[in-house]
Short mmCIF file of C-alpha atoms and ligand atoms in Angstrom, two decimals:
data_model
loop_
_atom_site.label_atom_id
_atom_site.label_comp_id
_atom_site.label_asym_id
_atom_site.label_seq_id
_atom_site.Cartn_x
_atom_site.Cartn_y
_atom_site.Cartn_z
CA UNK A 908 83.65 30.07 94.25
CA UNK A 909 81.25 32.70 92.78
CA UNK A 910 80.33 33.10 89.56
CA UNK A 911 80.35 36.09 87.42
CA UNK A 912 77.08 35.37 85.49
CA UNK A 913 73.72 36.14 87.30
CA UNK A 914 72.02 33.07 87.92
CA UNK A 915 68.80 32.44 87.13
CA UNK A 916 66.79 33.62 90.27
CA UNK A 917 63.08 34.00 91.86
CA UNK A 918 62.08 35.25 94.88
CA UNK A 919 60.56 33.04 97.25
CA UNK A 920 56.46 34.05 96.46
CA UNK A 921 54.85 35.82 99.73
CA UNK A 922 52.89 33.09 100.32
CA UNK A 923 55.16 30.38 101.41
CA UNK A 924 57.54 29.15 104.41
CA UNK A 925 58.97 26.16 102.13
CA UNK A 926 63.09 26.43 102.28
CA UNK A 927 62.99 25.39 98.45
CA UNK A 928 60.37 26.99 96.10
CA UNK A 929 59.70 26.48 92.28
CA UNK A 930 60.54 28.45 89.57
CA UNK A 931 56.68 30.20 88.39
CA UNK A 932 57.77 29.35 84.93
CA UNK A 933 58.14 25.51 85.67
CA UNK A 934 58.12 23.45 83.28
CA UNK A 935 60.96 25.49 82.82
CA UNK A 936 61.95 23.01 79.38
CA UNK A 937 58.93 21.74 77.69
CA UNK A 938 59.09 17.85 76.65
CA UNK A 939 58.67 18.92 72.60
CA UNK A 940 61.75 21.36 72.80
CA UNK A 941 63.07 20.17 69.84
CA UNK A 942 61.61 18.21 66.81
CA UNK A 943 62.87 14.89 67.40
CA UNK A 944 61.40 14.43 71.30
CA UNK A 945 59.49 12.68 73.52
CA UNK A 946 60.27 14.03 76.37
CA UNK A 947 63.51 16.01 77.64
CA UNK A 948 64.43 15.60 81.83
CA UNK A 949 67.28 14.89 84.24
CA UNK A 950 69.29 17.07 82.48
CA UNK A 951 72.60 19.52 83.76
CA UNK A 952 73.73 23.06 82.92
CA UNK A 953 76.76 24.82 83.99
CA UNK A 954 78.10 28.30 83.98
CA UNK A 955 79.73 28.80 80.36
CA UNK A 956 81.06 31.98 78.48
CA UNK A 957 78.85 34.51 79.50
CA UNK A 958 75.65 32.59 80.20
CA UNK A 959 75.04 29.09 80.40
CA UNK A 960 75.30 25.57 78.28
CA UNK A 961 74.20 22.41 79.53
CA UNK A 962 73.93 18.75 78.38
CA UNK A 963 70.61 17.78 78.10
CA UNK A 964 68.53 13.78 78.62
CA UNK A 965 65.91 13.67 75.37
CA UNK A 966 64.38 11.16 74.58
CA UNK A 967 63.19 10.57 71.01
CA UNK A 968 59.69 9.31 69.72
CA UNK A 969 61.06 5.88 69.35
CA UNK A 970 62.04 6.30 73.07
CA UNK A 971 66.07 5.85 72.37
CA UNK A 972 68.07 7.64 75.66
CA UNK A 973 70.15 10.09 74.25
CA UNK A 974 72.40 12.99 75.26
CA UNK A 975 72.00 16.76 73.41
CA UNK A 976 74.28 20.05 74.09
CA UNK A 977 72.69 23.18 74.41
CA UNK A 978 73.16 26.93 75.08
CA UNK A 979 71.66 29.86 77.12
CA UNK A 980 72.42 33.32 78.05
CA UNK A 981 70.20 33.44 81.02
CA UNK A 982 69.79 29.43 82.36
CA UNK A 983 65.99 29.80 81.60
CA UNK A 984 65.80 30.13 78.20
CA UNK A 985 67.51 27.50 76.43
CA UNK A 986 68.27 26.39 72.71
CA UNK A 987 69.05 22.73 72.53
CA UNK A 988 70.91 21.06 69.44
CA UNK A 989 68.26 19.05 67.27
CA UNK A 990 71.56 16.37 66.76
CA UNK A 991 72.70 14.33 69.69
CA UNK A 992 76.20 14.79 70.87
CA UNK A 993 78.62 12.64 68.54
CA UNK A 994 81.47 11.31 70.59
CA UNK A 995 85.14 11.71 69.41
CA UNK A 996 87.46 8.77 70.94
CA UNK A 997 88.97 10.31 74.45
CA UNK A 998 91.42 8.70 76.72
CA UNK A 999 90.04 5.29 74.90
CA UNK A 1000 88.83 4.20 71.34
CA UNK A 1001 86.14 2.21 72.84
CA UNK A 1002 83.59 4.45 73.03
CA UNK A 1003 80.41 1.98 72.92
CA UNK A 1004 77.81 3.07 73.42
CA UNK A 1005 73.90 1.16 73.09
CA UNK A 1006 72.44 4.50 74.79
CA UNK A 1007 72.88 7.64 76.83
CA UNK A 1008 70.80 9.48 79.75
CA UNK A 1009 70.83 11.41 82.93
CA UNK A 1010 73.99 13.58 81.79
CA UNK A 1011 75.99 15.70 84.98
CA UNK A 1012 78.71 18.46 84.45
CA UNK A 1013 80.89 19.74 85.95
CA UNK A 1014 84.26 22.44 85.41
CA UNK A 1015 87.71 20.49 86.56
CA UNK A 1016 90.59 22.58 86.38
CA UNK A 1017 90.50 22.97 82.36
CA UNK A 1018 87.61 21.66 81.22
CA UNK A 1019 84.13 20.51 81.67
CA UNK A 1020 83.27 17.21 82.23
CA UNK A 1021 80.33 14.89 81.74
CA UNK A 1022 79.18 11.61 83.37
CA UNK A 1023 76.02 9.52 82.44
CA UNK A 1024 74.44 6.43 82.43
CA UNK A 1025 75.58 4.64 79.58
CA UNK A 1026 74.49 1.69 78.00
CA UNK A 1027 76.86 -1.07 77.34
CA UNK A 1028 75.76 -4.40 78.01
CA UNK A 1029 73.27 -2.59 80.98
CA UNK A 1030 73.90 0.94 82.34
CA UNK A 1031 76.95 1.76 84.08
CA UNK A 1032 78.86 5.19 83.95
CA UNK A 1033 79.82 7.20 80.91
CA UNK A 1034 82.77 10.14 81.00
CA UNK A 1035 83.34 12.95 78.50
CA UNK A 1036 85.34 16.04 78.64
CA UNK A 1037 84.73 19.11 76.29
CA UNK A 1038 86.21 22.31 76.33
CA UNK A 1039 83.46 23.97 73.95
CA UNK A 1040 80.41 22.18 74.54
CA UNK A 1041 80.68 20.93 70.09
CA UNK A 1042 83.24 18.39 70.44
CA UNK A 1043 83.25 15.96 73.02
CA UNK A 1044 85.62 13.32 73.88
CA UNK A 1045 84.50 9.76 75.35
CA UNK A 1046 86.93 8.03 78.67
CA UNK A 1047 86.81 4.97 79.97
CA UNK A 1048 83.46 4.06 81.31
CA UNK A 1049 83.97 4.41 85.32
CA UNK A 1050 82.62 1.16 86.90
CA UNK A 1051 81.42 -2.01 85.39
CA UNK A 1052 77.73 -2.52 84.80
CA UNK A 1053 75.74 -1.98 86.66
CA UNK A 1054 75.81 1.42 88.04
CA UNK A 1055 73.80 4.59 87.77
CA UNK A 1056 73.77 8.66 89.01
CA UNK A 1057 77.36 8.95 88.66
CA UNK A 1058 78.33 12.45 89.76
CA UNK A 1059 82.05 14.21 89.99
CA UNK A 1060 83.27 16.74 93.00
CA UNK A 1061 84.60 20.15 91.01
CA UNK A 1062 87.99 19.15 92.65
CA UNK A 1063 90.53 16.39 93.03
CA UNK A 1064 90.56 15.49 96.49
CA UNK A 1065 94.29 14.60 97.73
CA UNK A 1066 94.96 14.56 94.29
CA UNK A 1067 92.50 12.70 92.92
CA UNK A 1068 89.03 13.04 90.68
CA UNK A 1069 86.26 11.91 93.12
CA UNK A 1070 83.05 10.45 91.60
CA UNK A 1071 79.29 9.31 93.33
CA UNK A 1072 77.51 6.54 92.17
CA UNK A 1073 75.26 4.21 92.81
CA UNK A 1074 75.74 0.26 91.77
CA UNK A 1075 72.27 -1.05 90.76
CA UNK A 1076 70.55 -3.77 88.69
CA UNK A 1077 69.74 -4.20 85.06
CA UNK A 1078 66.40 -2.99 85.48
CA UNK A 1079 64.24 -0.02 88.11
CA UNK A 1080 66.37 -1.25 90.76
CA UNK A 1081 64.41 -1.69 93.71
CA UNK A 1082 67.56 -0.75 96.08
CA UNK A 1083 70.71 1.56 95.83
CA UNK A 1084 73.37 3.14 98.12
CA UNK A 1085 75.40 5.89 96.94
CA UNK A 1086 79.17 5.15 96.92
CA UNK A 1087 82.22 7.17 96.35
CA UNK A 1088 85.38 6.23 94.22
CA UNK A 1089 88.47 7.91 93.37
CA UNK A 1090 90.65 8.27 90.23
CA UNK A 1091 94.05 9.81 89.64
CA UNK A 1092 93.66 10.28 86.12
CA UNK A 1093 89.82 9.94 85.18
CA UNK A 1094 90.27 6.19 83.90
CA UNK A 1095 91.16 3.66 86.42
CA UNK A 1096 88.59 4.22 89.44
CA UNK A 1097 89.36 2.48 92.59
CA UNK A 1098 88.92 3.05 96.50
CA UNK A 1099 85.14 2.71 96.35
CA UNK A 1100 83.78 3.28 99.65
CA UNK A 1101 80.00 3.02 100.80
CA UNK A 1102 79.04 6.48 101.59
CA UNK A 1103 75.12 7.08 102.26
CA UNK A 1104 72.70 4.05 102.52
CA UNK A 1105 68.82 4.74 102.77
CA UNK A 1106 66.68 5.81 105.56
CA UNK A 1107 65.09 3.30 107.90
CA UNK A 1108 61.16 3.23 106.43
CA UNK A 1109 60.22 4.57 110.30
CA UNK A 1110 62.20 7.46 109.57
CA UNK A 1111 62.24 9.07 106.30
CA UNK A 1112 60.78 6.91 104.17
CA UNK A 1113 60.65 8.99 101.21
CA UNK A 1114 64.61 7.75 101.04
CA UNK A 1115 63.58 4.27 102.18
CA UNK A 1116 63.67 2.42 99.11
CA UNK A 1117 66.65 4.00 97.09
CA UNK A 1118 68.72 6.98 96.97
CA UNK A 1119 71.28 8.40 93.99
CA UNK A 1120 73.79 11.63 93.86
CA UNK A 1121 71.94 14.85 92.27
CA UNK A 1122 73.98 17.44 91.64
CA UNK A 1123 77.33 18.10 91.76
CA UNK A 1124 78.57 18.73 95.62
CA UNK A 1125 79.41 22.27 95.67
CA UNK A 1126 81.94 23.53 98.65
CA UNK A 1127 80.25 26.00 100.91
CA UNK A 1128 81.47 26.37 104.89
CA UNK A 1129 79.81 23.57 106.23
CA UNK A 1130 81.30 21.21 103.65
CA UNK A 1131 80.00 19.57 99.91
CA UNK A 1132 76.89 20.10 99.87
CA UNK A 1133 74.76 17.73 97.43
CA UNK A 1134 71.06 17.38 96.45
CA UNK A 1135 69.96 13.81 96.09
CA UNK A 1136 66.79 12.11 95.05
CA UNK A 1137 65.42 9.41 97.54
CA UNK A 1138 62.99 7.28 96.29
CA UNK A 1139 59.88 5.28 98.40
CA UNK A 1140 58.11 2.24 97.09
CA UNK A 1141 54.68 2.97 97.12
CA UNK A 1142 51.47 0.87 96.19
CA UNK A 1143 51.79 2.74 93.43
CA UNK A 1144 55.54 2.49 92.14
CA UNK A 1145 58.49 4.41 92.99
CA UNK A 1146 58.12 8.06 93.83
CA UNK A 1147 61.08 9.94 93.90
CA UNK A 1148 62.09 13.29 95.83
CA UNK A 1149 65.14 15.76 96.76
CA UNK A 1150 67.14 15.96 99.44
CA UNK A 1151 70.45 17.45 100.87
CA UNK A 1152 73.78 16.42 102.19
CA UNK A 1153 76.61 17.59 103.45
CA UNK A 1154 80.16 15.73 103.55
CA UNK A 1155 83.10 16.73 105.05
CA UNK A 1156 85.21 19.16 102.87
CA UNK A 1157 88.54 17.07 103.77
CA UNK A 1158 87.01 13.65 103.93
CA UNK A 1159 83.96 13.62 101.79
CA UNK A 1160 84.19 10.08 102.78
CA UNK A 1161 82.34 11.31 105.20
CA UNK A 1162 78.41 12.40 105.67
CA UNK A 1163 78.15 15.34 108.57
CA UNK A 1164 74.08 15.74 107.81
CA UNK A 1165 71.16 14.77 105.49
CA UNK A 1166 67.98 15.56 105.56
CA UNK A 1167 65.47 13.59 107.10
CA UNK A 1168 62.24 15.66 106.04
CA UNK A 1169 62.17 16.03 101.93
CA UNK A 1170 63.10 19.50 100.52
CA UNK A 1171 61.28 18.83 97.29
CA UNK A 1172 58.46 16.00 96.43
CA UNK A 1173 56.10 15.12 93.80
CA UNK A 1174 52.93 18.05 94.52
CA UNK A 1175 52.93 20.13 91.17
CA UNK A 1176 50.43 18.84 88.60
CA UNK A 1177 53.77 18.29 86.18
CA UNK A 1178 55.53 16.42 88.57
CA UNK A 1179 52.70 14.16 89.43
CA UNK A 1180 51.76 13.62 85.44
CA UNK A 1181 53.70 12.10 83.04
CA UNK A 1182 55.90 9.64 81.54
CA UNK A 1183 56.94 8.44 84.49
CA UNK A 1184 54.63 10.32 87.28
CA UNK A 1185 55.86 11.32 90.75
CA UNK A 1186 59.36 11.98 90.03
CA UNK A 1187 61.65 15.18 91.11
CA UNK A 1188 65.12 14.21 90.13
CA UNK A 1189 67.78 17.00 90.19
CA UNK A 1190 70.69 16.90 88.27
CA UNK A 1191 72.35 20.26 88.30
CA UNK A 1192 72.45 23.46 91.00
CA UNK A 1193 73.98 27.38 89.88
CA UNK A 1194 74.86 28.47 93.44
CA UNK A 1195 76.05 32.28 93.95
CA UNK A 1196 77.50 32.92 97.29
CA UNK A 1197 77.48 36.63 97.24
CA UNK A 1198 73.47 36.69 96.73
CA UNK A 1199 73.34 33.57 98.67
CA UNK A 1200 71.14 31.92 96.00
CA UNK A 1201 71.09 28.43 94.58
CA UNK A 1202 68.93 27.47 91.44
CA UNK A 1203 67.92 23.41 90.89
CA UNK A 1204 68.04 21.85 87.86
CA UNK A 1205 65.51 18.91 88.57
CA UNK A 1206 63.60 16.45 85.72
CA UNK A 1207 59.92 16.50 86.40
CA UNK A 1208 57.88 13.00 85.70
CA UNK A 1209 60.31 12.03 83.41
CA UNK A 1210 58.90 14.39 81.17
CA UNK A 1211 60.05 18.20 81.99
CA UNK A 1212 62.49 20.59 83.35
CA UNK A 1213 61.76 22.41 86.42
CA UNK A 1214 63.67 24.97 88.82
CA UNK A 1215 63.72 25.51 92.12
CA UNK A 1216 65.32 28.19 94.20
CA UNK A 1217 67.00 28.65 98.06
CA UNK A 1218 68.70 30.19 100.25
CA UNK A 1219 72.01 28.69 100.57
CA UNK A 1220 72.70 29.50 104.33
CA UNK A 1221 69.08 28.38 104.92
CA UNK A 1222 69.64 25.33 103.53
CA UNK A 1223 72.27 24.75 105.21
CA UNK A 1224 70.41 25.52 108.18
CA UNK A 1225 67.46 23.25 107.70
CA UNK A 1226 69.98 20.61 106.83
CA UNK A 1227 71.86 20.97 109.86
CA UNK A 1228 69.03 21.18 112.20
CA UNK A 1229 66.68 18.42 109.99
CA UNK A 1230 69.09 15.62 110.18
CA UNK A 1231 68.51 12.02 109.96
C1 LIG B 627 65.61 5.80 86.86
C2 LIG B 627 66.03 6.38 85.67
C3 LIG B 627 66.00 7.81 85.77
C4 LIG B 627 64.28 8.29 85.99
C5 LIG B 627 63.90 7.48 86.99
C6 LIG B 627 62.26 7.55 87.25
O1 LIG B 627 65.82 4.14 87.06
O2 LIG B 627 65.89 6.11 84.51
O3 LIG B 627 66.14 9.01 84.75
O4 LIG B 627 64.30 9.40 86.22
O5 LIG B 627 64.33 5.98 86.98
O6 LIG B 627 61.67 7.09 86.29
#
């Protein structure tokens, strides 16, 4: 599953012994990168043609949440469209949307699928497909409101599409576990199973309030590797960190391992301060198996997009040796 395009990469800094380390160029996308934006964060990228394409959450200066397509040759320098994605009708004519945020993107079979948090009487999971990142076709919402963090698997499991999600409420949800659901056709979703719950406070407090799927699961020799966010409710509000889990290859309703310590938590200035302080929110990852490299894209403090790097083999070992 190696990708032909060189993924963005920076070696581990000499003075670092961390499993994952930040880009020296963080944040790689700053809040005012398009004329209308107040903030650009929680965004997703994939290999596309001879470079990369992405779907970006750009909140405007009225603080309306919407998603925009963007393109890059190297995965680090991005040109984001100045107009939001205009959806056409996909497998339904009901494409209502009060707002769109926190997109994920995945290539399955013959096209790119976008999932996002879609405003339909509250947040739920919107789905669209595109072949070229110019025309987008919106499909039925996957679930009833309220739901967030819908993340598709990159291939069918036993002939069905599979999606992770996080049932929630209409506010700043103070709870949340990750579920997995299946669909024969990207329209009707069912067979909902609870996948992963929050961790006990006394065992892994950074993920004791809520957890949500982050990056598209990636098949490794150990199983499906998925970076996720975990939240603790502190006396100063929510704090979002990144961990990772490995799911069983044949039956991804089974969690094999998940990190007890976090892999990345708010510590850099752009993660500690911003529109929402103390947020590290992973939404995409690019992998290169041959080079044993992964580059993770995450939203920093609901303000900008940042990147972190790691060696796939070391991350897998870390998850297995430090599992909850
Ligand atoms: C969630 C979403 C995310 C955001 C996070 C932290 O509910 O709005 O987009 O990053 O809160 O504010």
